[in-house]
Coordinates of C-alpha atoms in Angstrom, one line a residue:
Chain A
M1 CA -0.1 15.1 36.6
K2 CA -3.2 12.7 37.1
R3 CA -5.5 15.0 35.1
R4 CA -3.4 15.4 32.2
S5 CA -2.9 11.7 31.5
L6 CA -6.9 11.3 31.9
L7 CA -7.3 14.0 29.3
L8 CA -4.7 12.5 27.0
T9 CA -6.3 9.0 27.4
L10 CA -9.8 10.5 26.7
L11 CA -8.5 12.1 23.5
L12 CA -6.8 9.1 22.3
A13 CA -10.1 7.0 23.1
G14 CA -11.9 9.5 21.1
A15 CA -9.4 9.0 18.0
F16 CA -10.0 5.2 18.6
G17 CA -13.6 5.7 18.4
L18 CA -13.4 7.8 15.1
C19 CA -11.2 5.0 13.7
V20 CA -13.1 1.9 15.0
G21 CA -16.8 3.3 15.2
P22 CA -17.6 3.0 11.4
F23 CA -16.6 -0.5 11.6
Y24 CA -19.1 -1.1 14.4
W25 CA -21.7 0.5 12.5
L26 CA -20.8 -1.4 9.4
A27 CA -21.1 -4.7 11.2
M28 CA -24.4 -3.7 12.5
A29 CA -25.6 -2.3 9.2
A30 CA -24.9 -5.4 7.4
T31 CA -27.3 -7.5 9.4
Q32 CA -30.2 -5.2 8.6
E33 CA -33.0 -5.4 6.3
N34 CA -32.0 -3.1 3.2
S35 CA -34.8 -0.7 4.1
D36 CA -33.5 -0.4 7.7
V37 CA -29.8 0.5 6.5
F38 CA -31.2 4.0 5.9
S39 CA -33.4 4.4 8.9
W40 CA -33.1 7.4 11.0
P41 CA -31.5 7.3 13.6
P42 CA -29.2 4.5 12.3
K43 CA -29.7 1.0 13.8
L44 CA -27.0 0.5 16.1
L45 CA -27.6 -3.0 17.3
P46 CA -27.6 -6.1 15.5
G47 CA -30.6 -7.0 13.1
G48 CA -31.6 -10.5 12.3
H49 CA -31.0 -10.6 8.6
L50 CA -27.3 -11.8 8.4
M51 CA -28.3 -15.1 6.8
E52 CA -30.6 -13.7 4.4
N53 CA -28.1 -10.8 3.2
L54 CA -25.4 -13.7 2.8
Q55 CA -27.9 -15.6 0.6
G56 CA -28.5 -12.3 -1.3
L57 CA -24.8 -12.0 -1.8
Q58 CA -24.5 -15.6 -2.9
D59 CA -27.3 -15.0 -5.5
S60 CA -26.0 -11.6 -6.9
I61 CA -22.3 -12.1 -6.9
G62 CA -21.6 -15.5 -6.2
L63 CA -20.0 -15.0 -3.0
T64 CA -18.2 -18.4 -2.4
R65 CA -16.8 -18.2 -6.1
V66 CA -15.7 -14.6 -5.5
L67 CA -14.1 -15.5 -2.1
F68 CA -12.4 -18.1 -3.7
N69 CA -10.9 -16.1 -6.4
T70 CA -9.9 -13.5 -3.8
V71 CA -8.3 -16.0 -1.5
L72 CA -6.6 -17.7 -4.6
V73 CA -5.3 -14.4 -6.2
A74 CA -4.0 -12.9 -2.8
G75 CA -2.5 -16.3 -1.9
V76 CA -0.5 -17.1 -4.8
Q77 CA 0.7 -13.5 -5.1
T78 CA 1.8 -13.5 -1.6
A79 CA 3.7 -16.8 -2.0
G80 CA 5.4 -15.7 -5.3
A81 CA 6.3 -12.2 -4.2
V82 CA 7.8 -13.3 -0.7
A83 CA 9.7 -15.9 -2.6
V84 CA 11.0 -13.3 -5.1
S85 CA 11.7 -10.7 -2.5
V86 CA 13.6 -13.2 -0.1
L87 CA 15.8 -14.5 -2.8
A88 CA 16.5 -10.9 -4.4
G89 CA 16.9 -9.5 -0.9
Y90 CA 19.4 -12.1 0.0
A91 CA 21.4 -11.4 -3.0
F92 CA 21.4 -7.7 -2.6
A93 CA 22.2 -8.0 1.4
K94 CA 24.9 -10.7 1.4
F95 CA 26.4 -10.8 -2.1
E96 CA 28.8 -8.7 -4.1
F97 CA 28.1 -8.8 -7.8
R98 CA 28.5 -6.7 -10.9
G99 CA 25.4 -4.4 -11.4
R100 CA 24.2 -4.9 -8.0
N101 CA 23.9 -1.2 -7.1
L102 CA 22.6 0.0 -10.4
F103 CA 19.7 -2.8 -10.4
F104 CA 18.8 -2.0 -6.9
V105 CA 18.6 1.7 -7.6
L106 CA 16.4 1.0 -10.7
L107 CA 14.3 -1.1 -8.8
L108 CA 13.7 1.5 -6.0
S109 CA 13.0 4.2 -8.6
T110 CA 10.1 2.4 -9.7
L111 CA 8.5 2.8 -6.2
V112 CA 8.3 6.6 -7.1
L113 CA 6.7 6.2 -10.3
P114 CA 2.8 5.8 -10.2
D115 CA 1.5 2.6 -11.0
T116 CA -1.0 4.0 -13.3
V117 CA 2.0 4.5 -15.7
M118 CA 2.2 0.7 -16.4
L119 CA -1.4 0.1 -16.4
I120 CA -1.9 0.5 -20.3
P121 CA 1.2 -1.4 -21.6
I122 CA 0.5 -4.1 -19.1
F123 CA -3.2 -4.3 -20.3
E124 CA -2.1 -4.6 -23.9
M125 CA 0.6 -7.3 -23.0
M126 CA -2.1 -9.4 -21.3
M127 CA -4.6 -8.8 -24.3
K128 CA -1.8 -9.9 -26.7
L129 CA -1.1 -13.0 -24.5
G130 CA -4.8 -13.9 -24.3
L131 CA -4.6 -13.7 -20.4
I132 CA -7.3 -11.0 -20.0
D133 CA -9.8 -12.3 -17.7
S134 CA -7.7 -15.1 -16.0
Y135 CA -6.1 -15.4 -12.8
Q136 CA -2.6 -15.1 -14.1
S137 CA -3.2 -11.7 -15.4
V138 CA -4.2 -10.5 -12.0
I139 CA -1.5 -12.4 -10.1
L140 CA 1.6 -12.0 -12.4
P141 CA 2.2 -8.2 -12.2
G142 CA 2.1 -8.3 -8.3
L143 CA 5.0 -10.7 -8.0
V144 CA 7.8 -8.1 -8.2
T145 CA 7.3 -5.8 -5.2
P146 CA 10.2 -3.1 -5.0
F147 CA 9.2 -2.6 -1.4
G148 CA 9.4 -6.4 -0.6
I149 CA 13.0 -6.6 -2.0
F150 CA 14.0 -3.5 -0.1
L151 CA 12.4 -4.8 3.1
M152 CA 14.2 -8.0 2.9
R153 CA 17.5 -6.5 2.1
Q154 CA 17.4 -4.4 4.9
A155 CA 16.3 -7.2 7.3
L156 CA 19.0 -9.7 5.8
R157 CA 21.8 -7.0 5.9
S158 CA 21.6 -7.2 9.9
M159 CA 22.3 -10.9 9.9
P160 CA 25.8 -11.6 11.0
D161 CA 28.1 -13.1 8.0
E162 CA 29.8 -15.3 10.7
L163 CA 26.7 -17.4 10.9
L164 CA 26.5 -18.0 7.0
D165 CA 30.1 -18.6 6.5
A166 CA 30.1 -21.2 9.7
A167 CA 27.4 -23.0 7.5
R168 CA 29.4 -22.7 4.3
V169 CA 32.4 -24.2 6.0
D170 CA 30.5 -26.9 7.4
G171 CA 29.8 -27.8 3.8
A172 CA 26.3 -26.5 3.1
G173 CA 25.6 -25.3 -0.4
E174 CA 24.2 -21.9 -1.1
L175 CA 20.6 -23.0 -1.2
R176 CA 21.0 -24.9 2.0
V177 CA 22.2 -22.0 3.7
L178 CA 19.3 -20.1 2.4
W179 CA 16.9 -22.6 3.2
R180 CA 18.3 -23.8 6.5
I181 CA 19.6 -20.6 8.2
V182 CA 18.5 -17.4 6.3
I183 CA 14.8 -18.0 6.2
P184 CA 14.5 -19.6 9.6
V185 CA 16.3 -16.8 11.3
N186 CA 14.4 -14.2 9.5
R187 CA 10.9 -15.8 9.9
P188 CA 9.4 -12.7 11.6
V189 CA 10.3 -10.3 9.0
I190 CA 9.2 -12.7 6.4
A191 CA 5.9 -13.3 8.0
A192 CA 5.5 -9.4 8.2
L193 CA 6.3 -9.1 4.6
A194 CA 3.8 -11.9 3.6
L195 CA 1.1 -10.0 5.5
F196 CA 1.8 -6.9 3.7
V197 CA 1.8 -8.6 0.4
F198 CA -1.6 -10.5 1.2
L199 CA -3.0 -7.3 2.4
G200 CA -2.3 -5.6 -0.8
G201 CA -3.5 -8.5 -2.9
W202 CA -6.7 -8.9 -1.0
N203 CA -7.6 -5.2 -1.4
Q204 CA -6.3 -4.6 -4.9
F205 CA -8.6 -2.9 -7.0
V206 CA -7.6 -0.9 -10.1
W207 CA -5.9 -3.7 -11.9
P208 CA -8.5 -6.5 -11.2
L209 CA -11.1 -4.0 -12.2
I210 CA -9.3 -3.8 -15.7
A211 CA -8.2 -7.1 -16.2
L212 CA -11.0 -9.2 -15.1
R213 CA -14.3 -9.4 -17.3
S214 CA -16.7 -12.2 -16.1
P215 CA -18.4 -11.8 -12.8
D216 CA -17.1 -15.5 -12.3
M217 CA -13.6 -14.1 -12.1
Y218 CA -14.2 -11.1 -9.9
T219 CA -12.4 -10.7 -6.7
L220 CA -14.3 -9.3 -3.6
P221 CA -13.5 -5.6 -4.2
V222 CA -14.4 -5.9 -7.8
A223 CA -17.6 -7.6 -7.1
T224 CA -18.6 -5.2 -4.3
A225 CA -17.8 -2.2 -6.6
T226 CA -20.1 -3.5 -9.5
L227 CA -22.8 -4.3 -6.9
Q228 CA -22.9 -0.8 -5.9
G229 CA -23.2 0.5 -9.4
L230 CA -26.4 -1.3 -9.8
A231 CA -29.6 0.8 -10.2
T232 CA -31.6 -1.3 -7.4
T233 CA -28.7 -1.4 -5.2
N234 CA -29.3 -3.5 -2.0
Y235 CA -27.1 -1.7 0.6
A236 CA -27.4 -4.1 3.2
Q237 CA -25.7 -6.5 1.0
V238 CA -23.1 -4.1 -0.3
L239 CA -22.2 -3.3 3.2
L240 CA -22.2 -7.0 4.2
A241 CA -19.7 -7.6 1.2
A242 CA -17.5 -4.6 2.5
A243 CA -17.5 -6.0 6.1
I244 CA -16.5 -9.6 4.5
A245 CA -13.6 -7.9 2.7
A246 CA -12.6 -5.9 5.9
V247 CA -13.0 -8.8 8.6
P248 CA -10.5 -11.5 7.6
V249 CA -7.6 -9.0 7.2
M250 CA -8.3 -7.4 10.6
A251 CA -8.5 -11.0 12.1
L252 CA -5.2 -11.8 10.5
F253 CA -3.9 -8.4 11.9
L254 CA -4.9 -9.1 15.4
V255 CA -3.1 -12.3 15.5
L256 CA -0.1 -11.2 13.9
Q257 CA -0.1 -7.7 15.0
R258 CA 3.3 -7.5 16.8
Q259 CA 5.2 -8.9 13.6
F260 CA 3.2 -6.7 11.4
I261 CA 4.1 -3.4 13.1
S262 CA 7.6 -4.5 13.7
G263 CA 7.9 -5.3 10.0
L264 CA 6.2 -1.9 9.1
L265 CA 8.8 -0.1 11.2
A266 CA 11.5 -1.9 9.9
G267 CA 10.6 -0.7 6.4
A268 CA 10.1 2.9 7.8
T269 CA 13.0 3.5 10.1
K270 CA 16.0 1.8 8.6
E271 CA 18.5 3.0 5.9
Chain B
M1 CA 28.0 1.0 -0.4
S2 CA 30.4 -1.1 1.7
L3 CA 31.7 -4.4 0.7
A4 CA 29.9 -7.3 2.4
P5 CA 32.4 -9.0 4.7
S6 CA 31.5 -12.2 3.0
E7 CA 33.3 -10.9 -0.1
H8 CA 36.5 -11.9 1.6
A9 CA 35.3 -15.5 2.3
P10 CA 36.9 -18.3 0.2
A11 CA 35.5 -18.3 -3.3
T12 CA 34.4 -21.8 -3.4
T13 CA 32.9 -23.7 -0.7
T14 CA 35.1 -26.8 -0.9
P15 CA 35.1 -28.1 2.6
A16 CA 38.7 -28.4 3.9
G17 CA 39.7 -31.5 5.4
R18 CA 36.3 -32.9 6.5
G19 CA 35.7 -36.7 6.3
T20 CA 33.8 -36.9 3.0
T21 CA 34.9 -39.9 0.8
K22 CA 36.4 -39.3 -2.5
Q23 CA 33.4 -40.4 -4.3
T24 CA 31.0 -37.9 -3.1
R25 CA 33.6 -35.3 -3.6
R26 CA 33.8 -35.9 -7.3
T27 CA 30.1 -35.9 -8.0
R28 CA 29.3 -33.0 -5.8
P29 CA 31.4 -30.3 -7.4
C30 CA 29.6 -30.7 -10.6
R31 CA 26.5 -29.4 -8.9
R32 CA 28.6 -26.6 -7.0
R33 CA 30.1 -25.5 -10.1
L34 CA 26.7 -24.0 -11.2
L35 CA 26.2 -22.6 -7.6
T36 CA 29.4 -21.0 -7.0
R37 CA 29.9 -17.7 -4.9
T38 CA 29.8 -15.8 -8.1
S39 CA 26.8 -17.3 -10.0
V40 CA 24.6 -17.7 -6.8
P41 CA 23.6 -13.9 -6.6
Y42 CA 22.6 -13.9 -10.3
L43 CA 20.5 -16.9 -10.0
L44 CA 19.0 -15.4 -6.7
I45 CA 17.9 -12.1 -8.4
M46 CA 16.8 -13.8 -11.7
P47 CA 13.2 -13.9 -10.8
A48 CA 13.3 -10.4 -9.7
V49 CA 15.0 -9.3 -12.8
L50 CA 12.7 -11.1 -15.0
G51 CA 9.6 -9.7 -13.3
F52 CA 11.2 -6.3 -13.2
A53 CA 11.8 -6.2 -17.0
I54 CA 8.6 -7.5 -18.0
F55 CA 6.1 -5.6 -15.5
K56 CA 8.2 -2.4 -14.8
A57 CA 10.9 -1.6 -17.2
Y58 CA 9.1 -2.6 -20.5
P59 CA 5.7 -0.9 -19.4
I60 CA 7.6 2.4 -18.4
V61 CA 9.2 2.5 -21.8
A62 CA 6.2 1.4 -23.8
S63 CA 3.9 3.8 -22.1
L64 CA 6.0 6.6 -23.4
W65 CA 5.9 5.3 -26.8
I66 CA 2.4 4.8 -26.7
S67 CA 1.8 8.6 -25.5
L68 CA 3.3 9.4 -28.6
T69 CA 0.7 7.7 -30.9
T70 CA -2.8 7.7 -31.7
G71 CA -5.4 4.9 -32.6
N72 CA -5.3 1.3 -31.4
G73 CA -3.9 -2.1 -32.6
A74 CA -2.9 -2.1 -36.1
G75 CA -4.4 1.5 -36.6
R76 CA -1.9 3.0 -34.3
H77 CA 0.3 5.7 -35.7
F78 CA 2.8 8.3 -34.3
T79 CA 1.8 11.6 -33.6
G80 CA 4.4 13.2 -31.8
L81 CA 3.7 15.4 -29.1
G82 CA 0.1 15.6 -30.3
N83 CA -1.5 14.1 -27.1
Y84 CA 0.5 16.2 -24.9
Q85 CA -0.7 19.1 -27.0
R86 CA -4.2 18.0 -26.7
L87 CA -3.7 17.5 -22.8
L88 CA -2.6 21.3 -22.3
S89 CA -5.7 22.5 -23.9
D90 CA -8.2 19.9 -22.4
P91 CA -10.4 21.6 -19.7
L92 CA -11.1 18.5 -18.1
F93 CA -7.4 17.5 -17.7
W94 CA -7.1 20.9 -15.8
T95 CA -10.1 20.3 -13.9
A96 CA -8.9 16.9 -12.7
L97 CA -5.6 18.4 -11.9
K98 CA -6.9 21.2 -10.0
N99 CA -9.1 18.7 -8.0
T100 CA -6.2 16.3 -7.3
A101 CA -3.9 19.3 -6.3
L102 CA -6.8 20.8 -4.0
I103 CA -7.1 17.5 -2.2
L104 CA -3.3 17.2 -2.1
V105 CA -2.9 20.7 -0.3
V106 CA -5.6 20.2 2.1
Q107 CA -5.7 16.6 2.9
V108 CA -1.8 15.7 3.2
P109 CA -1.0 18.6 5.9
L110 CA -4.4 18.0 7.8
M111 CA -3.5 14.0 7.9
L112 CA 0.2 14.3 8.9
G113 CA -0.4 17.0 11.5
L114 CA -3.2 14.9 13.0
A115 CA -1.0 11.6 12.8
L116 CA 1.8 13.5 14.6
L117 CA -0.7 14.7 17.3
V118 CA -1.9 11.1 17.7
A119 CA 1.6 9.8 17.8
L120 CA 2.7 12.2 20.4
G121 CA -0.2 11.0 22.6
L122 CA 0.6 7.4 22.0
N123 CA 4.2 8.0 22.9
S124 CA 3.4 9.4 26.2
T125 CA 3.8 7.1 29.1
K126 CA 1.3 8.6 31.1
V127 CA -1.6 7.4 29.1
W128 CA -3.5 4.4 30.0
L129 CA -4.3 1.4 27.7
R130 CA -1.8 2.7 25.0
P131 CA -1.6 -0.5 23.0
L132 CA -5.3 -0.7 22.5
W133 CA -5.4 2.9 21.2
R134 CA -2.5 2.0 18.9
L135 CA -4.2 -0.9 17.5
G136 CA -7.6 0.9 17.1
V137 CA -6.1 3.8 15.0
F138 CA -4.1 1.5 12.6
V139 CA -7.1 -0.7 11.9
P140 CA -8.5 1.6 9.3
S141 CA -5.4 1.5 7.1
L142 CA -6.0 -2.3 6.9
T143 CA -9.2 -1.7 5.1
G144 CA -9.5 -1.9 1.3
L145 CA -10.2 1.3 -0.5
V146 CA -13.4 -0.4 -2.1
A147 CA -14.6 -1.4 1.4
A148 CA -14.0 1.9 3.1
G149 CA -15.4 3.7 0.0
V150 CA -18.8 1.7 0.3
M151 CA -18.9 2.0 3.7
F152 CA -18.6 5.8 3.7
S153 CA -20.8 6.1 0.7
V154 CA -23.6 5.1 3.3
I155 CA -22.2 7.0 6.2
L156 CA -21.9 10.2 4.1
N157 CA -25.7 9.8 3.0
R158 CA -27.5 13.0 3.2
D159 CA -30.7 11.7 4.5
A160 CA -30.0 8.9 6.9
G161 CA -26.2 8.7 7.0
L162 CA -24.5 7.9 10.3
L163 CA -22.3 11.1 10.2
N164 CA -25.2 13.6 9.6
W165 CA -27.0 11.8 12.5
V166 CA -24.1 12.3 14.8
L167 CA -24.0 15.9 13.8
S168 CA -27.6 16.4 14.3
L169 CA -27.0 15.5 18.0
F170 CA -24.9 18.6 18.1
G171 CA -27.9 20.4 16.5
I172 CA -26.1 20.7 13.2
D173 CA -28.1 20.4 10.0
R174 CA -27.9 17.6 7.5
V175 CA -24.9 18.3 5.0
N176 CA -25.3 17.1 1.6
W177 CA -21.9 15.2 1.6
L178 CA -21.6 13.5 -1.7
G179 CA -24.3 15.7 -3.6
S180 CA -22.5 19.0 -3.7
P181 CA -19.2 19.8 -5.2
F182 CA -17.9 21.4 -2.4
W183 CA -19.0 18.8 0.2
A184 CA -18.0 16.0 -2.2
R185 CA -14.5 17.3 -2.0
V186 CA -14.6 17.5 1.8
G187 CA -16.2 14.2 2.0
V188 CA -13.4 12.5 -0.1
V189 CA -10.7 14.3 2.1
L190 CA -12.3 13.1 5.4
V191 CA -12.4 9.5 4.0
I192 CA -8.7 9.6 3.0
T193 CA -7.7 11.1 6.3
W194 CA -9.8 8.7 8.2
H195 CA -8.1 5.7 6.2
Y196 CA -4.3 6.8 6.5
T197 CA -3.8 8.9 9.4
G198 CA -3.3 5.9 12.0
Y199 CA -0.9 4.6 9.6
N200 CA 1.3 7.5 9.5
A201 CA 0.8 8.0 13.3
V202 CA 2.3 4.4 13.7
I203 CA 5.2 5.4 11.6
Y204 CA 5.8 8.6 13.4
L205 CA 5.6 6.8 16.9
A206 CA 8.5 4.4 15.7
G207 CA 10.3 7.6 15.0
L208 CA 9.6 9.2 18.4
Q209 CA 10.6 6.1 20.1
G210 CA 14.0 6.4 18.4
I211 CA 14.8 9.8 19.7
P212 CA 17.4 9.5 22.6
Q213 CA 15.8 10.5 26.0
E214 CA 18.9 12.2 27.0
L215 CA 18.1 14.9 24.5
Y216 CA 15.1 15.7 26.2
E217 CA 16.5 15.5 29.8
A218 CA 19.5 17.9 28.7
A219 CA 16.8 20.4 27.4
K220 CA 14.8 20.2 30.5
V221 CA 17.9 21.1 32.6
D222 CA 18.5 23.8 30.5
G223 CA 14.9 25.2 31.0
A224 CA 13.3 24.4 27.7
G225 CA 9.6 24.2 28.0
P226 CA 7.5 21.6 26.1
V227 CA 6.9 23.6 22.9
R228 CA 10.6 24.6 22.9
R229 CA 11.6 20.8 23.3
F230 CA 9.0 19.9 20.6
V231 CA 10.4 22.4 18.1
S232 CA 14.1 22.0 18.7
I233 CA 14.3 18.1 19.4
T234 CA 11.5 16.2 18.3
L235 CA 10.8 18.0 14.7
P236 CA 14.5 18.1 13.8
Q237 CA 14.9 14.3 14.8
L238 CA 11.9 13.4 13.1
R239 CA 12.7 15.1 9.9
P240 CA 13.7 12.0 7.7
I241 CA 10.4 10.4 8.6
L242 CA 8.5 13.4 8.0
L243 CA 10.2 13.6 4.8
L244 CA 9.3 10.0 4.0
T245 CA 5.6 10.3 4.9
V246 CA 5.2 13.6 3.0
V247 CA 6.7 12.0 -0.2
L248 CA 4.6 8.8 0.2
S249 CA 1.6 10.8 0.8
T250 CA 2.1 13.1 -2.1
I251 CA 2.6 10.3 -4.4
G252 CA -0.4 8.4 -2.9
T253 CA -2.7 11.3 -3.2
L254 CA -1.5 12.2 -6.8
Q255 CA -2.7 8.8 -7.8
L256 CA -6.0 9.1 -6.0
F257 CA -8.5 6.8 -7.8
D258 CA -10.4 4.0 -5.6
E259 CA -12.1 6.5 -3.2
P260 CA -13.7 8.9 -5.6
Y261 CA -14.4 6.1 -8.0
V262 CA -16.6 4.2 -5.2
L263 CA -17.7 7.4 -3.5
T264 CA -18.7 9.8 -6.1
G265 CA -17.7 8.4 -9.4
G266 CA -15.8 11.7 -9.9
G267 CA -19.0 13.8 -9.5
P268 CA -20.9 15.9 -8.7
D269 CA -20.1 17.9 -11.9
N270 CA -16.5 16.7 -12.1
A271 CA -15.7 18.1 -8.7
T272 CA -14.0 14.9 -7.5
L273 CA -12.6 13.9 -10.8
T274 CA -9.1 12.9 -10.3
V275 CA -6.1 12.7 -12.6
T276 CA -6.0 9.0 -12.4
M277 CA -9.6 8.6 -12.8
Y278 CA -9.6 10.8 -15.8
L279 CA -6.7 8.4 -17.1
Y280 CA -8.9 5.4 -16.5
N281 CA -11.7 6.8 -18.3
N282 CA -9.8 7.9 -21.3
G283 CA -7.9 4.3 -21.3
F284 CA -10.5 1.7 -20.2
K285 CA -13.8 3.5 -21.2
Y286 CA -13.0 5.1 -24.3
F287 CA -9.9 3.0 -25.2
D288 CA -7.9 5.9 -26.3
F289 CA -4.6 4.4 -24.9
G290 CA -2.4 7.2 -26.3
Y291 CA -4.1 10.0 -24.8
A292 CA -4.3 7.8 -21.4
S293 CA -0.7 7.2 -21.6
A294 CA 0.0 11.0 -22.1
L295 CA -1.9 11.5 -18.8
A296 CA 0.3 8.9 -17.0
Y297 CA 3.4 10.6 -18.1
A298 CA 2.2 14.0 -17.3
L299 CA 1.0 12.6 -13.9
A300 CA 4.6 10.8 -13.4
L301 CA 6.3 13.9 -14.3
I302 CA 4.3 16.0 -11.6
V303 CA 5.1 13.2 -9.3
A304 CA 8.9 13.5 -9.9
V305 CA 9.0 17.2 -9.8
L306 CA 7.1 17.4 -6.6
G307 CA 9.1 14.7 -5.0
F308 CA 12.3 16.3 -6.2
L309 CA 11.2 19.7 -4.4
Q310 CA 10.2 18.0 -1.3
V311 CA 13.4 16.4 -0.8
R312 CA 15.3 19.4 -1.8
L313 CA 13.4 21.6 0.7
M314 CA 13.1 19.1 3.6
G315 CA 16.0 16.8 3.1
E316 CA 19.0 18.9 3.7
R317 CA 21.0 17.8 6.7
K318 CA 21.3 19.8 9.8

């Protein structure tokens, strides 16, 4: 019995190492000089060039501006998508209205359709509106997330109706019920959803790559990818950019992991 | 769909017999008439409907229309199925489709099999430090595709990459990961597998924890060994979740873009060119929107057919 558990633990530790190991290497490589990134054997201890690489990134992609763009885009997208999802999810979960099922099915069916189908018309639309290369062009298409609406509906359905009716009987208007009861009671799911959306916004690549033109407007993934395409790529800097893209979401995840995983599971296992 | 119990609640929210004064009663119903139980749901879904119409429904229809045209802007004209005909006789499209299919057939079973193994391990109560391992295997799925792609483009470097160094410790010769058509495909598969296995494992773990323990105990009493219990209890109980992950992974793989874009740029010799990447090239490098839209619709059709088949094959109830 004991031996089997030791073996299993070692196997899982191995899987852990395969998953986390590359990040350790990434963190170390980001602190090296460019020439040391490709030394053999790889440098697995911190080098002393972190500040120098940061400065390099600031000079080449305007790191602070790019970070600001990324935070802004992901943040606004998160706030908007969560608001839209909570409102619609509440309607789908707790109200009867004409066309409810039809619209819900339509909404879910877009989950199955590849996003790429929508790229070109949305691009043309943004061109016509003169929004290419603006924050709006990146943020707007991400505001309606079928997954978010689905998740909120699933979560809100399990809320007892008595709770809502009690508030209504006490004279609370519908908005007040939403604000004072629905949202506070479901804060954990809403937080999980917010994390999902933020993660998606922080990491999104294809659409910003298409919609953004000037380096001033780039988000971190776009800036990182263009940096890598250069002939004289400074790999220490590219890897530092990748590390900067990865670290905040990991930190966020570590802080909120319980909510995050339970939210993920709510979406995966219910229905 | 069941009727929500709230349906049976009074239709208006006039508070019965509470001590409000006449005056507030007279002014407040004006606001309330706008926010009645009938109008509220429509107001609540309005932002979603608007966004859906503009950013989902319209593009889906417009894309179909664009796929039937050639030229751009004012010079755009109807060609019927011309783009689709061109697609069928376009060797690069077939190459991209073949690459995508190859990655799909190899990567999805590999990843989901590994994920199931990891989940079984994580589900065992005999393992020490379970939360730590669970956290660790989930972490890669948090990383953006670009960050992962950039990271692995260096890890997979032939001359000085981390992976070849680790392999050299076992006496294995350097592999030209991103430079040869065969190994480039293997590299892309490796990176995607690294990226998503833990995510699927956590989903499976949730499924495993939802299986009633009594089933296993009853099977043990009946003398079923571990393999038998896995085949007769675990797999059937997990079926809905297995189906979900198979369908989601299929959709994801068919849309593969970011990793090959960053890792190999589609090369070498188009060995890692995917359908979405080819679509991107046609649409946003050559600005051939008609042809790119036809590619998008061909892809959507493939996704729909595969999804349908998977649901039909795996979805039947016990």
